[in-house]
PDB file of C-alpha atoms and ligand atoms in Angstrom:
ATOM      1  CA  MET P 161     -10.494   1.338 -10.585  1.00  0.00           C
ATOM      2  CA  PRO P 162     -13.528   0.659 -12.863  1.00  0.00           C
ATOM      3  CA  SER P 163     -11.780  -2.469 -14.248  1.00  0.00           C
ATOM      4  CA  ILE P 164     -11.032  -3.756 -10.751  1.00  0.00           C
ATOM      5  CA  VAL P 165     -14.531  -3.104  -9.442  1.00  0.00           C
ATOM      6  CA  ALA P 166     -16.185  -4.649 -12.526  1.00  0.00           C
ATOM      7  CA  LEU P 167     -14.329  -7.914 -11.917  1.00  0.00           C
ATOM      8  CA  MET P 168     -15.195  -8.185  -8.232  1.00  0.00           C
ATOM      9  CA  PRO P 169     -17.712 -10.860  -7.214  1.00  0.00           C
ATOM     10  CA  LYS P 170     -21.319  -9.716  -7.071  1.00  0.00           C
ATOM     11  CA  ASN P 171     -23.040  -9.958  -3.708  1.00  0.00           C
ATOM     12  CA  MET P 172     -20.172  -9.124  -1.378  1.00  0.00           C
ATOM     13  CA  LYS P 173     -22.481  -7.430   1.101  1.00  0.00           C
ATOM     14  CA  ASN P 174     -22.119  -9.821   4.014  1.00  0.00           C
ATOM     15  CA  CYS P 175     -18.531 -10.865   3.535  1.00  0.00           C
ATOM     16  CA  THR P 176     -15.318  -9.553   5.047  1.00  0.00           C
ATOM     17  CA  TYR P 177     -13.135  -7.605   2.621  1.00  0.00           C
ATOM     18  CA  VAL P 178      -9.445  -8.493   3.097  1.00  0.00           C
ATOM     19  CA  GLU P 179      -6.624  -6.392   1.665  1.00  0.00           C
ATOM     20  CA  PRO P 180      -3.234  -7.815   2.763  1.00  0.00           C
ATOM     21  CA  PHE P 181      -1.145  -5.257   0.765  1.00  0.00           C
ATOM     22  CA  VAL P 182      -3.245  -2.190   1.547  1.00  0.00           C
ATOM     23  CA  GLY P 183      -0.657   0.561   0.877  1.00  0.00           C
ATOM     24  CA  GLY P 184      -2.555   3.821   0.317  1.00  0.00           C
ATOM     25  CA  GLY P 185      -5.828   1.874   0.275  1.00  0.00           C
ATOM     26  CA  ALA P 186      -7.173   3.157  -3.060  1.00  0.00           C
ATOM     27  CA  VAL P 187      -9.526   0.191  -3.500  1.00  0.00           C
ATOM     28  CA  LEU P 188     -10.475   0.020   0.192  1.00  0.00           C
ATOM     29  CA  PHE P 189     -11.510   3.681   0.279  1.00  0.00           C
ATOM     30  CA  TYR P 190     -13.347   3.401  -3.015  1.00  0.00           C
ATOM     31  CA  LEU P 191     -15.410   0.432  -1.774  1.00  0.00           C
ATOM     32  CA  GLN P 192     -15.620   1.426   1.898  1.00  0.00           C
ATOM     33  CA  PRO P 193     -16.703  -2.019   3.091  1.00  0.00           C
ATOM     34  CA  LYS P 194     -18.352  -2.304   6.516  1.00  0.00           C
ATOM     35  CA  ASN P 195     -16.241  -5.301   7.543  1.00  0.00           C
ATOM     36  CA  ALA P 196     -12.599  -5.389   6.531  1.00  0.00           C
ATOM     37  CA  ILE P 197      -9.165  -6.645   7.507  1.00  0.00           C
ATOM     38  CA  ILE P 198      -6.355  -4.501   6.149  1.00  0.00           C
ATOM     39  CA  ASN P 199      -2.665  -5.231   6.455  1.00  0.00           C
ATOM     40  CA  ASP P 200       0.710  -4.004   5.290  1.00  0.00           C
ATOM     41  CA  PHE P 201       4.255  -5.072   6.102  1.00  0.00           C
ATOM     42  CA  ASN P 202       5.248  -1.417   6.424  1.00  0.00           C
ATOM     43  CA  SER P 203       4.908  -0.550  10.114  1.00  0.00           C
ATOM     44  CA  GLU P 204       5.229   3.227   9.514  1.00  0.00           C
ATOM     45  CA  LEU P 205       2.224   3.044   7.185  1.00  0.00           C
ATOM     46  CA  ILE P 206       0.037   0.998   9.540  1.00  0.00           C
ATOM     47  CA  ASN P 207       1.004   3.386  12.355  1.00  0.00           C
ATOM     48  CA  VAL P 208      -0.363   6.238  10.189  1.00  0.00           C
ATOM     49  CA  TYR P 209      -3.733   4.450   9.885  1.00  0.00           C
ATOM     50  CA  GLU P 210      -3.807   3.751  13.626  1.00  0.00           C
ATOM     51  CA  VAL P 211      -3.055   7.368  14.507  1.00  0.00           C
ATOM     52  CA  VAL P 212      -5.573   8.725  11.974  1.00  0.00           C
ATOM     53  CA  LYS P 213      -8.129   6.424  13.596  1.00  0.00           C
ATOM     54  CA  ASN P 214      -7.304   7.043  17.280  1.00  0.00           C
ATOM     55  CA  ASN P 215      -5.454  10.378  17.589  1.00  0.00           C
ATOM     56  CA  LEU P 216      -6.750  12.549  14.764  1.00  0.00           C
ATOM     57  CA  ASN P 217      -6.754  15.917  16.554  1.00  0.00           C
ATOM     58  CA  GLU P 218      -3.221  15.554  17.948  1.00  0.00           C
ATOM     59  CA  LEU P 219      -2.028  14.435  14.503  1.00  0.00           C
ATOM     60  CA  ILE P 220      -3.501  17.527  12.811  1.00  0.00           C
ATOM     61  CA  ILE P 221      -1.855  19.806  15.402  1.00  0.00           C
ATOM     62  CA  ASP P 222       1.509  18.101  14.845  1.00  0.00           C
ATOM     63  CA  LEU P 223       1.206  18.244  11.034  1.00  0.00           C
ATOM     64  CA  LYS P 224       0.633  22.011  11.185  1.00  0.00           C
ATOM     65  CA  GLN P 225       4.136  22.495  12.630  1.00  0.00           C
ATOM     66  CA  HIS P 226       5.934  21.237   9.512  1.00  0.00           C
ATOM     67  CA  LYS P 227       7.691  23.534   7.024  1.00  0.00           C
ATOM     68  CA  ASN P 228       8.063  23.066   3.285  1.00  0.00           C
ATOM     69  CA  GLU P 229      11.792  23.880   3.293  1.00  0.00           C
ATOM     70  CA  SER P 230      14.701  21.789   2.080  1.00  0.00           C
ATOM     71  CA  ASP P 231      16.851  21.911   5.257  1.00  0.00           C
ATOM     72  CA  TYR P 232      13.835  21.172   7.421  1.00  0.00           C
ATOM     73  CA  PHE P 233      12.818  18.273   5.129  1.00  0.00           C
ATOM     74  CA  TYR P 234      16.256  16.620   5.326  1.00  0.00           C
ATOM     75  CA  ASN P 235      16.293  17.101   9.078  1.00  0.00           C
ATOM     76  CA  ILE P 236      12.983  15.255   9.436  1.00  0.00           C
ATOM     77  CA  ARG P 237      14.013  12.654   6.860  1.00  0.00           C
ATOM     78  CA  GLN P 238      17.258  11.749   8.644  1.00  0.00           C
ATOM     79  CA  LEU P 239      15.537  11.011  11.972  1.00  0.00           C
ATOM     80  CA  ASP P 240      15.324   7.306  11.084  1.00  0.00           C
ATOM     81  CA  ARG P 241      19.133   7.256  10.837  1.00  0.00           C
ATOM     82  CA  THR P 242      19.553   8.278  14.486  1.00  0.00           C
ATOM     83  CA  SER P 243      18.733   6.940  17.932  1.00  0.00           C
ATOM     84  CA  GLU P 244      16.203   9.823  18.175  1.00  0.00           C
ATOM     85  CA  PHE P 245      13.783   7.781  16.075  1.00  0.00           C
ATOM     86  CA  GLU P 246      13.035   5.290  18.843  1.00  0.00           C
ATOM     87  CA  LYS P 247      12.128   8.180  21.140  1.00  0.00           C
ATOM     88  CA  LEU P 248       9.462   9.549  18.775  1.00  0.00           C
ATOM     89  CA  GLY P 249       5.878   8.872  19.817  1.00  0.00           C
ATOM     90  CA  LYS P 250       3.414   7.242  17.430  1.00  0.00           C
ATOM     91  CA  ILE P 251       1.784  10.611  16.605  1.00  0.00           C
ATOM     92  CA  GLN P 252       5.134  12.207  15.695  1.00  0.00           C
ATOM     93  CA  ARG P 253       6.046   9.166  13.599  1.00  0.00           C
ATOM     94  CA  ALA P 254       2.758   9.307  11.677  1.00  0.00           C
ATOM     95  CA  SER P 255       3.120  13.066  11.216  1.00  0.00           C
ATOM     96  CA  ARG P 256       6.674  12.598   9.882  1.00  0.00           C
ATOM     97  CA  ILE P 257       5.607  10.044   7.271  1.00  0.00           C
ATOM     98  CA  ILE P 258       2.646  12.129   6.044  1.00  0.00           C
ATOM     99  CA  TYR P 259       4.905  15.213   5.881  1.00  0.00           C
ATOM    100  CA  LEU P 260       7.620  13.336   3.923  1.00  0.00           C
ATOM    101  CA  ASN P 261       5.012  11.843   1.580  1.00  0.00           C
ATOM    102  CA  LYS P 262       3.536  15.270   0.797  1.00  0.00           C
ATOM    103  CA  THR P 263       6.839  17.087   0.297  1.00  0.00           C
ATOM    104  CA  CYS P 264       9.205  14.473  -1.204  1.00  0.00           C
ATOM    105  CA  PHE P 265       9.834  14.011  -4.912  1.00  0.00           C
ATOM    106  CA  ASN P 266       6.752  12.525  -6.637  1.00  0.00           C
ATOM    107  CA  GLY P 267       5.287  11.397  -3.294  1.00  0.00           C
ATOM    108  CA  LEU P 268       7.514   8.359  -3.597  1.00  0.00           C
ATOM    109  CA  TYR P 269       7.860   6.124  -0.523  1.00  0.00           C
ATOM    110  CA  ARG P 270      11.352   4.723  -0.909  1.00  0.00           C
ATOM    111  CA  VAL P 271      13.811   3.300   1.606  1.00  0.00           C
ATOM    112  CA  ASN P 272      17.406   2.109   1.246  1.00  0.00           C
ATOM    113  CA  ASN P 273      18.656  -1.356   2.213  1.00  0.00           C
ATOM    114  CA  ALA P 274      18.910  -0.256   5.826  1.00  0.00           C
ATOM    115  CA  GLY P 275      15.223   0.716   5.781  1.00  0.00           C
ATOM    116  CA  GLU P 276      15.983   4.472   5.874  1.00  0.00           C
ATOM    117  CA  PHE P 277      13.707   6.839   3.945  1.00  0.00           C
ATOM    118  CA  ASN P 278      15.691   8.258   1.016  1.00  0.00           C
ATOM    119  CA  SER P 279      13.363  10.052  -1.429  1.00  0.00           C
ATOM    120  CA  PRO P 280      14.696  13.577  -2.107  1.00  0.00           C
ATOM    121  CA  PHE P 281      12.931  16.890  -1.375  1.00  0.00           C
ATOM    122  CA  GLY P 282      10.247  17.589  -4.007  1.00  0.00           C
ATOM    123  CA  ARG P 283      10.469  21.428  -4.176  1.00  0.00           C
ATOM    124  CA  TYR P 284       6.690  21.831  -4.546  1.00  0.00           C
ATOM    125  CA  LYS P 285       5.279  25.359  -4.196  1.00  0.00           C
ATOM    126  CA  ASN P 286       2.275  24.540  -2.076  1.00  0.00           C
ATOM    127  CA  PRO P 287       2.045  20.910  -0.936  1.00  0.00           C
ATOM    128  CA  ASN P 288      -1.107  19.966   0.975  1.00  0.00           C
ATOM    129  CA  ILE P 289       0.644  18.787   4.158  1.00  0.00           C
ATOM    130  CA  VAL P 290      -2.483  19.013   6.320  1.00  0.00           C
ATOM    131  CA  ASN P 291      -5.367  17.676   4.239  1.00  0.00           C
ATOM    132  CA  GLU P 292      -7.945  17.941   7.018  1.00  0.00           C
ATOM    133  CA  PRO P 293     -11.066  16.865   5.064  1.00  0.00           C
ATOM    134  CA  VAL P 294      -9.406  13.657   3.866  1.00  0.00           C
ATOM    135  CA  LEU P 295      -7.846  12.855   7.254  1.00  0.00           C
ATOM    136  CA  LYS P 296     -11.222  13.385   8.946  1.00  0.00           C
ATOM    137  CA  ALA P 297     -13.066  11.263   6.372  1.00  0.00           C
ATOM    138  CA  VAL P 298     -10.558   8.406   6.752  1.00  0.00           C
ATOM    139  CA  SER P 299     -10.750   8.630  10.544  1.00  0.00           C
ATOM    140  CA  TYR P 300     -14.553   8.572  10.420  1.00  0.00           C
ATOM    141  CA  TYR P 301     -14.556   5.575   8.076  1.00  0.00           C
ATOM    142  CA  LEU P 302     -12.117   3.590  10.262  1.00  0.00           C
ATOM    143  CA  ASN P 303     -14.081   4.375  13.426  1.00  0.00           C
ATOM    144  CA  SER P 304     -17.605   3.825  12.158  1.00  0.00           C
ATOM    145  CA  ASN P 305     -16.997   0.416  10.586  1.00  0.00           C
ATOM    146  CA  ASN P 306     -15.511  -2.869  11.674  1.00  0.00           C
ATOM    147  CA  ILE P 307     -11.978  -2.476  10.308  1.00  0.00           C
ATOM    148  CA  GLU P 308      -9.121  -4.544  11.693  1.00  0.00           C
ATOM    149  CA  LEU P 309      -5.629  -3.083  11.121  1.00  0.00           C
ATOM    150  CA  LEU P 310      -2.736  -5.535  10.942  1.00  0.00           C
ATOM    151  CA  ASN P 311       0.993  -5.111  10.390  1.00  0.00           C
ATOM    152  CA  GLY P 312       2.735  -8.230   9.158  1.00  0.00           C
ATOM    153  CA  ASP P 313       3.370 -10.595   6.289  1.00  0.00           C
ATOM    154  CA  TYR P 314       0.387 -11.262   3.982  1.00  0.00           C
ATOM    155  CA  GLU P 315       0.715 -15.020   4.444  1.00  0.00           C
ATOM    156  CA  ASP P 316      -0.099 -14.820   8.162  1.00  0.00           C
ATOM    157  CA  VAL P 317      -3.182 -12.742   7.331  1.00  0.00           C
ATOM    158  CA  LEU P 318      -4.395 -15.150   4.650  1.00  0.00           C
ATOM    159  CA  LYS P 319      -3.918 -18.205   6.895  1.00  0.00           C
ATOM    160  CA  ASN P 320      -6.428 -16.794   9.361  1.00  0.00           C
ATOM    161  CA  VAL P 321      -9.184 -15.365   7.144  1.00  0.00           C
ATOM    162  CA  SER P 322     -12.639 -16.901   7.433  1.00  0.00           C
ATOM    163  CA  ASP P 323     -14.388 -18.690   4.560  1.00  0.00           C
ATOM    164  CA  ASN P 324     -16.753 -15.748   4.245  1.00  0.00           C
ATOM    165  CA  SER P 325     -14.019 -13.419   2.948  1.00  0.00           C
ATOM    166  CA  PHE P 326     -13.145 -11.781  -0.343  1.00  0.00           C
ATOM    167  CA  VAL P 327      -9.443 -11.011  -0.809  1.00  0.00           C
ATOM    168  CA  TYR P 328      -8.031  -8.254  -3.029  1.00  0.00           C
ATOM    169  CA  LEU P 329      -4.253  -8.519  -3.492  1.00  0.00           C
ATOM    170  CA  ASP P 330      -2.088  -5.706  -4.838  1.00  0.00           C
ATOM    171  CA  PRO P 331       1.475  -6.909  -4.118  1.00  0.00           C
ATOM    172  CA  PRO P 332       4.750  -5.303  -5.235  1.00  0.00           C
ATOM    173  CA  TYR P 333       4.725  -5.896  -9.001  1.00  0.00           C
ATOM    174  CA  HIS P 334       7.034  -8.184 -10.872  1.00  0.00           C
ATOM    175  CA  PRO P 335       9.232  -5.989 -13.143  1.00  0.00           C
ATOM    176  CA  ILE P 336       8.416  -6.067 -16.865  1.00  0.00           C
ATOM    177  CA  SER P 337      11.935  -5.033 -17.827  1.00  0.00           C
ATOM    178  CA  GLU P 338      15.309  -5.017 -16.101  1.00  0.00           C
ATOM    179  CA  SER P 339      15.214  -1.218 -15.763  1.00  0.00           C
ATOM    180  CA  SER P 340      11.822  -1.129 -14.049  1.00  0.00           C
ATOM    181  CA  ASN P 341      12.752  -3.284 -11.089  1.00  0.00           C
ATOM    182  CA  PHE P 342      11.788  -0.816  -8.360  1.00  0.00           C
ATOM    183  CA  THR P 343      10.036  -2.803  -5.651  1.00  0.00           C
ATOM    184  CA  GLY P 344      11.611  -1.137  -2.635  1.00  0.00           C
ATOM    185  CA  TYR P 345       8.461  -0.401  -0.621  1.00  0.00           C
ATOM    186  CA  VAL P 346       9.902  -2.547   2.131  1.00  0.00           C
ATOM    187  CA  GLN P 347      13.468  -3.426   2.848  1.00  0.00           C
ATOM    188  CA  GLY P 348      14.625  -5.973   0.302  1.00  0.00           C
ATOM    189  CA  GLY P 349      11.898  -5.641  -2.342  1.00  0.00           C
ATOM    190  CA  TRP P 350      10.387  -8.674  -4.096  1.00  0.00           C
ATOM    191  CA  ASN P 351      11.968 -11.286  -6.359  1.00  0.00           C
ATOM    192  CA  MET P 352      10.602 -14.250  -8.365  1.00  0.00           C
ATOM    193  CA  PHE P 353      10.597 -16.489  -5.283  1.00  0.00           C
ATOM    194  CA  ASP P 354       8.435 -13.969  -3.430  1.00  0.00           C
ATOM    195  CA  GLN P 355       5.992 -13.931  -6.363  1.00  0.00           C
ATOM    196  CA  ALA P 356       5.913 -17.735  -6.399  1.00  0.00           C
ATOM    197  CA  ARG P 357       5.232 -17.818  -2.627  1.00  0.00           C
ATOM    198  CA  LEU P 358       2.261 -15.504  -3.184  1.00  0.00           C
ATOM    199  CA  ARG P 359       0.926 -17.728  -5.962  1.00  0.00           C
ATOM    200  CA  GLU P 360       1.097 -20.686  -3.563  1.00  0.00           C
ATOM    201  CA  ALA P 361      -0.889 -18.667  -1.000  1.00  0.00           C
ATOM    202  CA  CYS P 362      -3.455 -17.970  -3.757  1.00  0.00           C
ATOM    203  CA  ASP P 363      -3.640 -21.715  -4.506  1.00  0.00           C
ATOM    204  CA  ASP P 364      -4.332 -22.254  -0.822  1.00  0.00           C
ATOM    205  CA  LEU P 365      -7.195 -19.706  -0.880  1.00  0.00           C
ATOM    206  CA  THR P 366      -8.625 -21.475  -3.917  1.00  0.00           C
ATOM    207  CA  ASN P 367      -8.467 -24.855  -2.156  1.00  0.00           C
ATOM    208  CA  ARG P 368     -10.343 -23.331   0.783  1.00  0.00           C
ATOM    209  CA  GLY P 369     -13.046 -21.915  -1.537  1.00  0.00           C
ATOM    210  CA  ILE P 370     -12.125 -18.255  -0.816  1.00  0.00           C
ATOM    211  CA  LYS P 371     -12.385 -15.853  -3.738  1.00  0.00           C
ATOM    212  CA  PHE P 372      -9.455 -13.579  -4.585  1.00  0.00           C
ATOM    213  CA  LEU P 373      -8.669 -10.901  -7.160  1.00  0.00           C
ATOM    214  CA  LEU P 374      -5.011 -10.020  -7.706  1.00  0.00           C
ATOM    215  CA  SER P 375      -3.291  -7.215  -9.639  1.00  0.00           C
ATOM    216  CA  ASN P 376       0.176  -7.603 -11.131  1.00  0.00           C
ATOM    217  CA  SER P 377       2.281  -6.577 -14.095  1.00  0.00           C
ATOM    218  CA  ALA P 378       1.654  -8.091 -17.520  1.00  0.00           C
ATOM    219  CA  SER P 379       4.939 -10.001 -17.468  1.00  0.00           C
ATOM    220  CA  GLY P 380       5.404 -13.472 -18.941  1.00  0.00           C
ATOM    221  CA  PHE P 381       6.510 -14.804 -15.561  1.00  0.00           C
ATOM    222  CA  ILE P 382       3.283 -13.735 -13.843  1.00  0.00           C
ATOM    223  CA  LYS P 383       1.114 -15.022 -16.725  1.00  0.00           C
ATOM    224  CA  ASP P 384       2.828 -18.381 -16.358  1.00  0.00           C
ATOM    225  CA  GLN P 385       2.498 -18.480 -12.555  1.00  0.00           C
ATOM    226  CA  TYR P 386      -1.267 -17.929 -12.797  1.00  0.00           C
ATOM    227  CA  ARG P 387      -1.936 -19.922 -15.986  1.00  0.00           C
ATOM    228  CA  ASN P 388      -4.651 -21.967 -14.199  1.00  0.00           C
ATOM    229  CA  TYR P 389      -6.639 -18.835 -13.258  1.00  0.00           C
ATOM    230  CA  ASN P 390      -8.871 -16.316 -15.033  1.00  0.00           C
ATOM    231  CA  ILE P 391      -6.579 -13.577 -16.331  1.00  0.00           C
ATOM    232  CA  THR P 392      -7.845 -10.253 -17.730  1.00  0.00           C
ATOM    233  CA  THR P 393      -5.439  -7.712 -19.242  1.00  0.00           C
ATOM    234  CA  VAL P 394      -6.366  -4.093 -18.482  1.00  0.00           C
ATOM    235  CA  LYS P 395      -4.850  -0.675 -19.158  1.00  0.00           C
ATOM    236  CA  ALA P 396      -3.552   1.185 -16.128  1.00  0.00           C
ATOM    237  CA  THR P 397      -2.007   4.608 -15.649  1.00  0.00           C
ATOM    238  CA  ARG P 398       1.206   4.914 -13.711  1.00  0.00           C
ATOM    239  CA  THR P 399       2.242   8.266 -12.317  1.00  0.00           C
ATOM    240  CA  ILE P 400       5.272   7.097 -10.320  1.00  0.00           C
ATOM    241  CA  ASN P 401       8.189   6.063 -12.506  1.00  0.00           C
ATOM    242  CA  SER P 402      11.771   7.359 -12.512  1.00  0.00           C
ATOM    243  CA  ASP P 403      11.606   7.370 -16.315  1.00  0.00           C
ATOM    244  CA  ALA P 404       9.069  10.054 -17.390  1.00  0.00           C
ATOM    245  CA  ASP P 405       8.416   8.247 -20.709  1.00  0.00           C
ATOM    246  CA  LYS P 406       7.116   5.241 -18.828  1.00  0.00           C
ATOM    247  CA  ARG P 407       4.530   7.235 -16.901  1.00  0.00           C
ATOM    248  CA  GLY P 408       1.247   6.757 -18.701  1.00  0.00           C
ATOM    249  CA  GLU P 409      -0.789   3.807 -19.964  1.00  0.00           C
ATOM    250  CA  ILE P 410       0.574   0.309 -19.504  1.00  0.00           C
ATOM    251  CA  ASP P 411      -0.885  -3.205 -19.498  1.00  0.00           C
ATOM    252  CA  GLU P 412      -1.606  -4.875 -16.178  1.00  0.00           C
ATOM    253  CA  LEU P 413      -3.151  -8.199 -15.226  1.00  0.00           C
ATOM    254  CA  LEU P 414      -6.211  -8.808 -13.065  1.00  0.00           C
ATOM    255  CA  ILE P 415      -6.209 -12.434 -11.962  1.00  0.00           C
ATOM    256  CA  ARG P 416      -9.102 -14.198 -10.201  1.00  0.00           C
ATOM    257  CA  ASN P 417     -10.216 -17.652  -9.080  1.00  0.00           C
ATOM    258  CA  TYR P 418     -13.929 -17.264  -9.965  1.00  0.00           C
ATOM    259  CA  GLU P 419     -16.090 -16.580 -13.051  1.00  0.00           C
TER     260      GLU P 419
HETATM  261  C1  LIG Z  90       1.593  -2.148  -4.873  1.00  0.00           C
HETATM  262  S1  LIG Z  90       1.623  -1.603  -3.193  1.00  0.00           S
HETATM  263  C2  LIG Z  90      -0.093  -1.548  -2.770  1.00  0.00           C
HETATM  264  C3  LIG Z  90      -0.725  -0.255  -3.230  1.00  0.00           C
HETATM  265  C4  LIG Z  90      -2.154  -0.081  -2.791  1.00  0.00           C
HETATM  266  N1  LIG Z  90      -3.065  -0.896  -3.557  1.00  0.00           N
HETATM  267  C5  LIG Z  90      -2.590   1.375  -2.847  1.00  0.00           C
HETATM  268  O1  LIG Z  90      -3.761   1.646  -3.196  1.00  0.00           O
HETATM  269  O2  LIG Z  90      -1.795   2.253  -2.500  1.00  0.00           O
HETATM  270  C6  LIG Z  90       2.250  -3.013  -2.345  1.00  0.00           C
HETATM  271  C7  LIG Z  90       2.247  -2.927  -0.815  1.00  0.00           C
HETATM  272  O3  LIG Z  90       2.643  -4.200  -0.293  1.00  0.00           O
HETATM  273  C8  LIG Z  90       3.378  -4.001   0.914  1.00  0.00           C
HETATM  274  N2  LIG Z  90       4.155  -5.241   1.161  1.00  0.00           N
HETATM  275  C9  LIG Z  90       5.341  -5.633   0.624  1.00  0.00           C
HETATM  276  N3  LIG Z  90       5.686  -6.854   1.049  1.00  0.00           N
HETATM  277  C10 LIG Z  90       4.690  -7.274   1.877  1.00  0.00           C
HETATM  278  C11 LIG Z  90       4.456  -8.474   2.618  1.00  0.00           C
HETATM  279  N4  LIG Z  90       5.317  -9.498   2.603  1.00  0.00           N
HETATM  280  N5  LIG Z  90       3.304  -8.570   3.327  1.00  0.00           N
HETATM  281  C12 LIG Z  90       2.421  -7.538   3.360  1.00  0.00           C
HETATM  282  N6  LIG Z  90       2.594  -6.376   2.695  1.00  0.00           N
HETATM  283  C13 LIG Z  90       3.709  -6.242   1.954  1.00  0.00           C
HETATM  284  C14 LIG Z  90       4.184  -2.746   0.647  1.00  0.00           C
HETATM  285  O4  LIG Z  90       4.559  -2.122   1.865  1.00  0.00           O
HETATM  286  C15 LIG Z  90       3.197  -1.900  -0.205  1.00  0.00           C
HETATM  287  O5  LIG Z  90       2.446  -1.020   0.613  1.00  0.00           O
END
């Protein structure tokens, strides 16, 4: 976080902060900009933000019903494999995803090729399923600022941003090695063509005079894609990796189109 923030443009006060791959929103919630557009392709995730913003009390009541038990977990997990899923309301859907995130193995959001959640039960003693202070703080932030929530492909978001925007991009990372190719946040994951499409969208931002900062893995392919940009290598800690030895400090790139 300190490396990312240090490389952001100075004087961002009056601009709109745009985060097209918002995920858990680590950078958004650190900065807490007054004007922001946030987006993610994952509709379950954006539904969580919408419900936290608009239906906080009902969400907290629903979350309190969940149990940290294996059979119960798999019952909730398998809902997206049945026709029951379409009948769930937005509050129940948001509650399900928060519950699965808090009780699954390593908090890993993972879906199979059919888009069905498939992380196993985490067997934690006391997971914080209902984190009321954080939910309330996020709800307050989303309601007391001008934050637009979008659910689509990043390219559509970037096409429509105004000149007075700053864009932070944290896409699915390009794998450094064959064994680390987990990019399954959304059905299909990302390949080299997806990374190249993003680089073209970054070229377009540059042509329009819009500043961006992008995070990605320190792979040769990414260094080559962005060879015309300012690239800084930083150390990052990774807590989610199937291989325990690879959790820890690794190199990552921060790429920007300004000094
Ligand atoms: C590396 S994560 C972002 C993590 C985030 N910075 C955080 O603090 O949690 C990448 C995100 O990009 C989203 N994503 C994948 N493909 C996308 C696309 N084509 N358009 C928009 N979002 C996409 C995934 O759903 C995932 O949430």
